[in-house]
Amino acid sequence: MKRKVDKRLLQEHFETRVGYVYDIRMRYHCSLDDAVDDPHPEDPRRTHWIYNLLEKSDLLKIMHQVQIYPATNAQILRVHRSKYIEALERTEIMERDMLITEQEKYDSVYLCSESYYCAKMSAGALVALCQAVVNDQVNCGFAIVRPPGHHACKSEAMGFCLLNNVGIAVEDLFYQLLVKRVMIVDWDVHHGNGIQKMFIKNRDVLYCSLHRYDGGEFYPGSKEGSMDQVGEESAAGFNINIPWEASGMGDGDYMYAFKNLILPVANEFKPDMIIVAAGFDAAVNDPIGECAVTPECYAAMTDMLKQVCSKIVLSLEGGYNLDAVANSALGCIKALLGVKWKAGFIPEAASYNGYATLSAAEVNGVSLGKHVVNPSWKALPDWSPEFEVPYAYNAEPSTLGKDVVDRVIDTHKKYWKCLRESG
């Protein structure tokens, strides 16, 4: 017979208090044109897949849910123009035909009558989690939110994004004088043009983006994602783009970028907080990103950033293979918790079977389950969690990936002492 463990006792065993935000109502944002057998890539199930995998893995038992609320007009208008917000507000009372006409005004966006409310919930949830971290209610956290936000600009929606979640959260932190310096790491496979535009002249924000660029042809399809975009005026050097030139980038390419560029600069910048625009569309078998980053690598990158600044929040952006999204998020959260990682499940291409395809051992690489449900759980206080990644740290970069990173380093040497000293 399985023995029930007191959740508070289990949480107290972990020194790191990891928060999360989630609300099932964010699923209400959906495409009016969706067919059951051919859903839109920004699938409403993406957040639910993550939540259910965390629940099945027992990790929710040791995490702390943070109460959320929709972003306020004041918070939103620090980032977005009032005319644009008024246009989004009008969609709440539009009929289907008007909504379809309205969404066609934007680039790669769908709308329904619940879309704006969901966008406010998504942004507000990230704001709440960031506030909880800086106020020491939790140490770090993961925002399981949608719609995503890193493409959203001041006056327009684009790329599945309505409100710029990260931008709203960062400006809220500055407005409340809770931080002086924020680092944003955007590992979504698409360049976060919306975030970049908002902070391109702000030297208190270090923005680092790793994305497919393909000579400016990959979405969002502009030169804004080039390595030459280093920041403007006094903020030159505080915008770092790592623009991959082809598909297929994998663990070694991301590890090389982190070890030789992102981490040295982060340590020199000394952020008060790190926010990760955590898109998982560079993951293995993502149908849009077509790259090869594994859940282990996402875990490793999270762990590396956590060593730079313990106040770190990851916020879901893209990712269009449901299994890949859920397993990549699981890896990141294991890294935040500091629990042991084992080489686990690699998602099938275009698979939508989710956690139901996984054995308990694969879901639960931390082997936490045996401590939670086994009658011998009393041994729990003697168990010391240890985070480890079997191979991602030592993965070798591709020739193409290494060349891109080396050229970005050369571009930024004049701005960062650590890059000059590294040779």
Short mmCIF file of C-alpha atoms in Angstrom, two decimals:
data_model
loop_
_atom_site.label_atom_id
_atom_site.label_comp_id
_atom_site.label_asym_id
_atom_site.label_seq_id
_atom_site.Cartn_x
_atom_site.Cartn_y
_atom_site.Cartn_z
CA MET A 1 0.00 0.00 0.00
CA LYS A 2 1.35 3.43 -1.00
CA ARG A 3 2.01 5.78 1.85
CA LYS A 4 1.05 9.42 1.56
CA VAL A 5 3.74 11.96 2.35
CA ASP A 6 3.00 15.36 3.84
CA LYS A 7 3.72 17.91 1.08
CA ARG A 8 5.09 20.49 3.52
CA LEU A 9 7.57 17.98 4.94
CA LEU A 10 8.75 17.15 1.45
CA GLN A 11 9.14 20.82 0.50
CA GLU A 12 11.13 21.56 3.64
CA HIS A 13 13.67 18.90 2.64
CA PHE A 14 14.73 21.04 -0.34
CA GLU A 15 16.80 24.12 0.39
CA THR A 16 15.80 25.71 -2.92
CA ARG A 17 12.20 26.91 -2.96
CA VAL A 18 11.12 26.69 -6.59
CA GLY A 19 7.95 28.55 -7.49
CA TYR A 20 5.67 28.10 -10.47
CA VAL A 21 2.68 29.82 -12.01
CA TYR A 22 -0.03 28.08 -14.00
CA ASP A 23 -3.69 28.65 -14.75
CA ILE A 24 -5.74 26.29 -16.89
CA ARG A 25 -7.72 29.27 -18.23
CA MET A 26 -4.77 30.20 -20.44
CA ARG A 27 -5.92 27.33 -22.66
CA TYR A 28 -8.94 29.42 -23.68
CA HIS A 29 -6.78 31.34 -26.17
CA CYS A 30 -7.25 29.25 -29.31
CA SER A 31 -7.47 29.47 -33.07
CA LEU A 32 -10.98 29.70 -34.46
CA ASP A 33 -9.80 27.72 -37.49
CA ASP A 34 -8.29 24.76 -35.59
CA ALA A 35 -9.16 21.28 -36.80
CA VAL A 36 -9.00 18.46 -34.27
CA ASP A 37 -6.49 16.51 -36.35
CA ASP A 38 -4.44 19.56 -37.38
CA PRO A 39 -4.05 21.97 -34.45
CA HIS A 40 -2.27 25.30 -34.70
CA PRO A 41 1.42 25.01 -33.72
CA GLU A 42 0.84 27.33 -30.72
CA ASP A 43 -1.37 24.61 -29.29
CA PRO A 44 -3.43 25.38 -26.16
CA ARG A 45 -2.29 22.02 -24.77
CA ARG A 46 1.35 23.15 -24.47
CA THR A 47 1.03 24.46 -20.91
CA HIS A 48 -1.21 21.58 -19.86
CA TRP A 49 1.37 19.08 -21.14
CA ILE A 50 4.06 20.61 -18.93
CA TYR A 51 1.82 20.73 -15.87
CA ASN A 52 0.72 17.14 -16.25
CA LEU A 53 4.27 15.87 -16.69
CA LEU A 54 5.34 17.73 -13.54
CA GLU A 55 2.40 16.25 -11.69
CA LYS A 56 3.17 12.73 -12.90
CA SER A 57 6.83 13.12 -11.95
CA ASP A 58 5.84 14.16 -8.40
CA LEU A 59 7.84 17.38 -8.74
CA LEU A 60 4.78 19.54 -8.05
CA LYS A 61 4.89 18.12 -4.51
CA ILE A 62 8.16 19.95 -3.87
CA MET A 63 7.33 23.15 -5.75
CA HIS A 64 5.46 26.22 -4.54
CA GLN A 65 2.56 27.61 -6.55
CA VAL A 66 2.50 31.42 -6.68
CA GLN A 67 -0.86 33.18 -6.84
CA ILE A 68 -1.39 35.05 -10.08
CA TYR A 69 -3.54 37.86 -11.43
CA PRO A 70 -4.02 39.49 -14.85
CA ALA A 71 -1.50 42.18 -15.67
CA THR A 72 -2.90 45.61 -14.90
CA ASN A 73 -3.30 48.40 -17.46
CA ALA A 74 -0.56 50.32 -15.70
CA GLN A 75 1.87 47.41 -16.04
CA ILE A 76 0.95 46.79 -19.67
CA LEU A 77 1.11 50.45 -20.73
CA ARG A 78 4.69 50.79 -19.51
CA VAL A 79 5.54 48.58 -22.48
CA HIS A 80 2.73 48.82 -25.06
CA ARG A 81 1.01 51.75 -26.79
CA SER A 82 -2.52 52.62 -25.65
CA LYS A 83 -4.02 52.45 -29.17
CA TYR A 84 -2.77 48.89 -29.58
CA ILE A 85 -4.17 47.84 -26.19
CA GLU A 86 -7.52 49.43 -27.04
CA ALA A 87 -7.59 47.36 -30.23
CA LEU A 88 -6.97 44.18 -28.21
CA GLU A 89 -9.69 45.14 -25.74
CA ARG A 90 -12.21 45.43 -28.57
CA THR A 91 -11.59 41.82 -29.57
CA GLU A 92 -13.32 40.67 -26.36
CA ILE A 93 -16.73 41.55 -27.82
CA MET A 94 -16.12 40.69 -31.47
CA GLU A 95 -17.96 37.99 -33.37
CA ARG A 96 -16.08 35.30 -35.27
CA ASP A 97 -15.93 37.04 -38.65
CA MET A 98 -14.66 40.27 -37.10
CA LEU A 99 -12.02 38.39 -35.11
CA ILE A 100 -10.71 36.70 -38.24
CA THR A 101 -10.56 40.08 -40.01
CA GLU A 102 -8.77 41.62 -37.02
CA GLN A 103 -6.14 38.87 -36.74
CA GLU A 104 -5.25 39.30 -40.40
CA LYS A 105 -3.92 42.77 -39.55
CA TYR A 106 -1.01 41.11 -37.76
CA ASP A 107 1.80 38.75 -38.75
CA SER A 108 1.20 35.12 -37.68
CA VAL A 109 -1.35 35.74 -34.93
CA TYR A 110 -4.73 34.20 -34.15
CA LEU A 111 -7.46 35.73 -32.01
CA CYS A 112 -10.59 34.65 -30.18
CA SER A 113 -12.74 36.53 -27.66
CA GLU A 114 -10.68 35.14 -24.75
CA SER A 115 -7.27 35.93 -26.26
CA TYR A 116 -6.67 39.28 -24.58
CA TYR A 117 -7.68 37.98 -21.16
CA CYS A 118 -5.32 35.03 -21.56
CA ALA A 119 -2.53 37.38 -22.64
CA LYS A 120 -3.08 39.49 -19.51
CA MET A 121 -3.01 36.34 -17.38
CA SER A 122 0.20 35.19 -19.06
CA ALA A 123 1.96 38.51 -18.48
CA GLY A 124 0.53 38.94 -14.99
CA ALA A 125 1.62 35.46 -13.97
CA LEU A 126 5.23 36.20 -14.94
CA VAL A 127 5.09 39.52 -13.08
CA ALA A 128 3.80 37.74 -9.96
CA LEU A 129 6.50 35.06 -10.12
CA CYS A 130 9.29 37.61 -10.60
CA GLN A 131 8.00 39.61 -7.66
CA ALA A 132 7.88 36.45 -5.53
CA VAL A 133 11.52 35.71 -6.39
CA VAL A 134 12.93 39.18 -5.72
CA ASN A 135 10.94 39.38 -2.48
CA ASP A 136 12.39 36.00 -1.36
CA GLN A 137 9.04 34.22 -1.16
CA VAL A 138 10.64 31.63 -3.47
CA ASN A 139 14.23 31.36 -4.71
CA CYS A 140 13.57 30.85 -8.41
CA GLY A 141 10.76 29.67 -10.64
CA PHE A 142 9.16 28.55 -13.89
CA ALA A 143 6.23 30.34 -15.55
CA ILE A 144 4.00 27.85 -17.37
CA VAL A 145 2.26 30.49 -19.45
CA ARG A 146 0.76 31.22 -22.85
CA PRO A 147 0.29 32.99 -25.17
CA PRO A 148 4.04 33.62 -25.55
CA GLY A 149 5.39 37.15 -25.78
CA HIS A 150 8.92 37.73 -27.04
CA HIS A 151 7.87 38.85 -30.56
CA ALA A 152 5.20 41.29 -29.34
CA CYS A 153 6.19 44.89 -30.05
CA LYS A 154 4.97 48.14 -28.53
CA SER A 155 2.22 48.63 -31.10
CA GLU A 156 1.63 45.25 -32.70
CA ALA A 157 1.17 41.55 -32.16
CA MET A 158 3.23 39.10 -34.17
CA GLY A 159 4.61 35.57 -34.14
CA PHE A 160 1.86 34.07 -31.91
CA CYS A 161 2.56 36.83 -29.33
CA LEU A 162 0.11 39.49 -28.07
CA LEU A 163 1.74 41.05 -25.00
CA ASN A 164 5.46 41.04 -24.30
CA ASN A 165 5.48 39.03 -21.07
CA VAL A 166 9.19 39.41 -20.36
CA GLY A 167 9.19 43.11 -21.22
CA ILE A 168 6.26 43.78 -18.90
CA ALA A 169 7.88 41.83 -16.06
CA VAL A 170 11.25 43.59 -16.40
CA GLU A 171 9.71 47.06 -16.53
CA ASP A 172 7.62 46.23 -13.46
CA LEU A 173 10.77 45.23 -11.54
CA PHE A 174 12.47 48.50 -12.48
CA TYR A 175 9.37 50.58 -11.70
CA GLN A 176 9.20 49.12 -8.19
CA LEU A 177 12.96 49.61 -7.70
CA LEU A 178 13.35 45.91 -6.96
CA VAL A 179 16.40 45.41 -9.20
CA LYS A 180 19.15 47.47 -10.82
CA ARG A 181 20.33 45.05 -13.52
CA VAL A 182 18.47 42.27 -15.31
CA MET A 183 19.86 39.70 -17.71
CA ILE A 184 17.49 38.20 -20.29
CA VAL A 185 18.54 34.95 -21.97
CA ASP A 186 16.32 34.09 -24.92
CA TRP A 187 16.94 30.54 -26.17
CA ASP A 188 13.77 30.31 -28.26
CA VAL A 189 14.79 29.26 -31.77
CA HIS A 190 13.34 32.52 -33.12
CA HIS A 191 14.90 35.89 -32.41
CA GLY A 192 13.02 37.84 -29.74
CA ASN A 193 12.72 41.01 -31.78
CA GLY A 194 10.10 42.47 -29.44
CA ILE A 195 12.29 42.18 -26.36
CA GLN A 196 15.32 43.51 -28.22
CA LYS A 197 13.48 46.62 -29.40
CA MET A 198 12.27 47.42 -25.90
CA PHE A 199 15.73 47.36 -24.31
CA ILE A 200 18.08 48.19 -27.18
CA LYS A 201 19.08 51.47 -25.48
CA ASN A 202 19.02 50.25 -21.88
CA ARG A 203 22.41 49.32 -20.40
CA ASP A 204 20.72 47.98 -17.27
CA VAL A 205 19.33 45.10 -19.33
CA LEU A 206 21.68 42.56 -20.90
CA TYR A 207 19.81 40.71 -23.67
CA CYS A 208 21.34 37.52 -25.08
CA SER A 209 19.55 35.60 -27.80
CA LEU A 210 20.48 32.27 -29.38
CA HIS A 211 18.36 31.77 -32.49
CA ARG A 212 18.22 30.53 -36.05
CA TYR A 213 18.95 33.38 -38.40
CA ASP A 214 19.72 31.79 -41.76
CA GLY A 215 20.96 35.04 -43.24
CA GLY A 216 17.90 36.90 -42.01
CA GLU A 217 15.47 34.52 -43.72
CA PHE A 218 14.28 32.64 -40.64
CA TYR A 219 11.30 34.12 -38.77
CA PRO A 220 10.86 36.97 -37.91
CA GLY A 221 12.82 37.47 -41.11
CA SER A 222 14.74 40.69 -40.52
CA LYS A 223 18.28 41.86 -39.90
CA GLU A 224 17.42 42.68 -36.28
CA GLY A 225 18.68 39.26 -35.24
CA SER A 226 22.14 39.71 -36.75
CA MET A 227 25.27 39.72 -34.60
CA ASP A 228 25.89 43.35 -35.63
CA GLN A 229 22.91 44.45 -33.51
CA VAL A 230 24.91 45.11 -30.33
CA GLY A 231 22.79 47.77 -28.66
CA GLU A 232 22.49 51.49 -29.23
CA GLU A 233 24.05 54.62 -27.75
CA SER A 234 25.38 54.01 -24.23
CA ALA A 235 23.93 50.47 -24.28
CA ALA A 236 26.30 49.26 -27.01
CA GLY A 237 27.46 45.78 -26.05
CA PHE A 238 24.39 44.97 -23.99
CA ASN A 239 22.56 43.25 -26.87
CA ILE A 240 24.18 39.94 -27.83
CA ASN A 241 22.76 37.99 -30.76
CA ILE A 242 24.05 34.50 -31.53
CA PRO A 243 22.54 33.91 -34.97
CA TRP A 244 22.76 30.28 -36.12
CA GLU A 245 23.09 30.06 -39.88
CA ALA A 246 21.35 26.72 -40.42
CA SER A 247 19.12 24.07 -38.89
CA GLY A 248 20.50 21.19 -36.85
CA MET A 249 22.20 23.14 -34.06
CA GLY A 250 22.53 20.92 -31.00
CA ASP A 251 23.82 20.54 -27.47
CA GLY A 252 27.48 21.16 -28.32
CA ASP A 253 26.72 24.44 -30.08
CA TYR A 254 24.69 25.76 -27.15
CA MET A 255 27.24 24.58 -24.59
CA TYR A 256 30.05 26.27 -26.52
CA ALA A 257 28.08 29.52 -26.62
CA PHE A 258 27.34 29.35 -22.91
CA LYS A 259 30.85 28.48 -21.76
CA ASN A 260 32.72 30.92 -23.97
CA LEU A 261 30.35 33.88 -24.28
CA ILE A 262 27.15 33.96 -22.26
CA LEU A 263 28.51 32.90 -18.87
CA PRO A 264 31.66 35.08 -18.91
CA VAL A 265 29.62 38.15 -19.88
CA ALA A 266 26.92 37.31 -17.32
CA ASN A 267 29.51 37.11 -14.55
CA GLU A 268 30.97 40.45 -15.57
CA PHE A 269 27.51 42.05 -15.81
CA LYS A 270 26.50 40.75 -12.36
CA PRO A 271 22.70 40.74 -12.78
CA ASP A 272 20.35 41.04 -9.84
CA MET A 273 18.01 38.68 -11.66
CA ILE A 274 18.00 36.47 -14.75
CA ILE A 275 14.85 35.93 -16.81
CA VAL A 276 14.93 33.23 -19.47
CA ALA A 277 12.62 33.52 -22.46
CA ALA A 278 12.38 29.74 -22.49
CA GLY A 279 11.18 28.66 -25.87
CA PHE A 280 11.70 24.96 -26.56
CA ASP A 281 11.45 25.06 -30.35
CA ALA A 282 15.19 24.39 -30.74
CA ALA A 283 14.50 21.01 -29.13
CA VAL A 284 14.96 17.63 -30.72
CA ASN A 285 12.15 16.93 -33.19
CA ASP A 286 10.48 20.32 -33.03
CA PRO A 287 8.75 20.60 -36.44
CA ILE A 288 9.45 24.32 -36.83
CA GLY A 289 12.87 24.84 -35.24
CA GLU A 290 14.49 21.76 -36.83
CA CYS A 291 17.37 21.78 -34.32
CA ALA A 292 18.60 19.11 -31.92
CA VAL A 293 18.81 20.45 -28.35
CA THR A 294 18.02 17.76 -25.78
CA PRO A 295 16.20 18.09 -22.43
CA GLU A 296 19.58 17.42 -20.77
CA CYS A 297 21.07 20.47 -22.50
CA TYR A 298 18.21 22.71 -21.41
CA ALA A 299 18.80 21.44 -17.87
CA ALA A 300 22.51 22.18 -18.16
CA MET A 301 21.93 25.73 -19.43
CA THR A 302 19.51 26.36 -16.56
CA ASP A 303 22.02 25.06 -14.04
CA MET A 304 24.80 27.22 -15.48
CA LEU A 305 22.69 30.38 -15.27
CA LYS A 306 21.62 29.48 -11.74
CA GLN A 307 25.29 29.49 -10.73
CA VAL A 308 25.61 33.07 -12.00
CA CYS A 309 22.49 34.36 -10.22
CA SER A 310 20.27 32.26 -7.97
CA LYS A 311 17.32 34.59 -8.63
CA ILE A 312 16.28 33.12 -11.96
CA VAL A 313 12.87 32.76 -13.60
CA LEU A 314 12.13 30.80 -16.77
CA SER A 315 9.08 31.82 -18.80
CA LEU A 316 7.64 29.60 -21.52
CA GLU A 317 7.82 31.02 -25.02
CA GLY A 318 7.69 28.77 -28.11
CA GLY A 319 7.97 25.03 -28.67
CA TYR A 320 5.68 23.01 -30.91
CA ASN A 321 6.26 19.33 -30.21
CA LEU A 322 4.24 18.68 -27.06
CA ASP A 323 6.53 15.92 -25.81
CA ALA A 324 9.65 18.00 -26.47
CA VAL A 325 8.20 21.04 -24.68
CA ALA A 326 7.15 19.04 -21.61
CA ASN A 327 10.37 17.07 -21.27
CA SER A 328 12.57 20.12 -21.84
CA ALA A 329 10.65 22.06 -19.19
CA LEU A 330 10.98 19.07 -16.86
CA GLY A 331 14.75 19.13 -17.31
CA CYS A 332 14.93 22.85 -16.51
CA ILE A 333 12.82 22.45 -13.39
CA LYS A 334 14.98 19.56 -12.16
CA ALA A 335 17.96 21.89 -12.53
CA LEU A 336 16.20 24.61 -10.53
CA LEU A 337 15.36 22.12 -7.80
CA GLY A 338 18.86 20.66 -7.81
CA VAL A 339 17.61 17.09 -8.04
CA LYS A 340 19.46 14.28 -9.78
CA TRP A 341 18.99 13.97 -13.52
CA LYS A 342 19.32 10.81 -15.56
CA ALA A 343 19.48 10.45 -19.32
CA GLY A 344 15.85 10.08 -20.20
CA PHE A 345 13.19 10.40 -22.81
CA ILE A 346 13.88 11.94 -26.21
CA PRO A 347 10.55 12.92 -27.82
CA GLU A 348 9.36 11.30 -31.00
CA ALA A 349 9.03 13.47 -34.09
CA ALA A 350 5.64 15.23 -34.24
CA SER A 351 4.42 13.16 -31.31
CA TYR A 352 1.31 14.32 -29.48
CA ASN A 353 1.02 11.43 -27.03
CA GLY A 354 2.74 13.37 -24.28
CA TYR A 355 3.36 11.99 -20.84
CA ALA A 356 1.11 9.01 -21.51
CA THR A 357 3.92 7.50 -23.60
CA LEU A 358 6.41 7.59 -20.74
CA SER A 359 7.15 4.96 -18.16
CA ALA A 360 7.34 6.06 -14.54
CA ALA A 361 11.11 5.61 -14.63
CA GLU A 362 11.49 7.86 -17.67
CA VAL A 363 9.26 10.58 -16.29
CA ASN A 364 10.86 10.35 -12.91
CA GLY A 365 14.55 10.41 -13.70
CA VAL A 366 15.19 11.86 -10.27
CA SER A 367 13.81 8.66 -8.74
CA LEU A 368 11.85 10.90 -6.44
CA GLY A 369 8.88 8.60 -6.73
CA LYS A 370 10.38 5.84 -4.64
CA HIS A 371 10.95 8.31 -1.82
CA VAL A 372 7.42 9.65 -2.05
CA VAL A 373 5.36 6.50 -2.33
CA ASN A 374 7.54 3.75 -0.90
CA PRO A 375 6.74 2.68 2.71
CA SER A 376 10.42 3.21 3.50
CA TRP A 377 10.09 6.91 2.78
CA LYS A 378 11.30 7.69 6.29
CA ALA A 379 14.82 7.52 4.84
CA LEU A 380 14.08 10.76 2.99
CA PRO A 381 15.89 13.14 5.41
CA ASP A 382 19.14 11.25 4.78
CA TRP A 383 18.84 11.62 1.01
CA SER A 384 20.97 14.41 -0.44
CA PRO A 385 19.74 15.53 -3.88
CA GLU A 386 22.54 15.99 -6.40
CA PHE A 387 22.15 17.57 -9.80
CA GLU A 388 24.09 15.96 -12.63
CA VAL A 389 23.85 15.85 -16.40
CA PRO A 390 25.51 12.82 -18.00
CA TYR A 391 26.87 14.29 -21.20
CA ALA A 392 25.46 17.68 -22.24
CA TYR A 393 28.20 19.69 -20.50
CA ASN A 394 30.88 17.99 -22.60
CA ALA A 395 29.10 17.94 -25.96
CA GLU A 396 31.27 19.21 -28.83
CA PRO A 397 30.11 22.06 -31.11
CA SER A 398 29.68 21.76 -34.84
CA THR A 399 32.15 23.62 -37.05
CA LEU A 400 29.38 25.98 -38.18
CA GLY A 401 28.16 26.64 -34.64
CA LYS A 402 31.65 27.29 -33.28
CA ASP A 403 32.37 29.72 -36.11
CA VAL A 404 29.21 31.74 -35.36
CA VAL A 405 30.00 31.97 -31.64
CA ASP A 406 33.64 32.93 -32.28
CA ARG A 407 32.54 35.74 -34.59
CA VAL A 408 30.07 37.05 -31.98
CA ILE A 409 32.88 37.00 -29.40
CA ASP A 410 35.07 39.03 -31.74
CA THR A 411 32.21 41.51 -32.24
CA HIS A 412 31.77 42.03 -28.50
CA LYS A 413 35.40 41.99 -27.30
CA LYS A 414 35.58 45.76 -27.26
CA TYR A 415 32.63 45.91 -24.85
CA TRP A 416 33.52 43.14 -22.38
CA LYS A 417 36.82 42.74 -20.54
CA CYS A 418 36.21 39.01 -19.96
CA LEU A 419 36.14 38.36 -23.71
CA ARG A 420 39.37 40.28 -24.30
CA GLU A 421 41.14 38.36 -21.54
CA SER A 422 40.01 35.00 -22.92
CA GLY A 423 42.03 35.62 -26.05
#
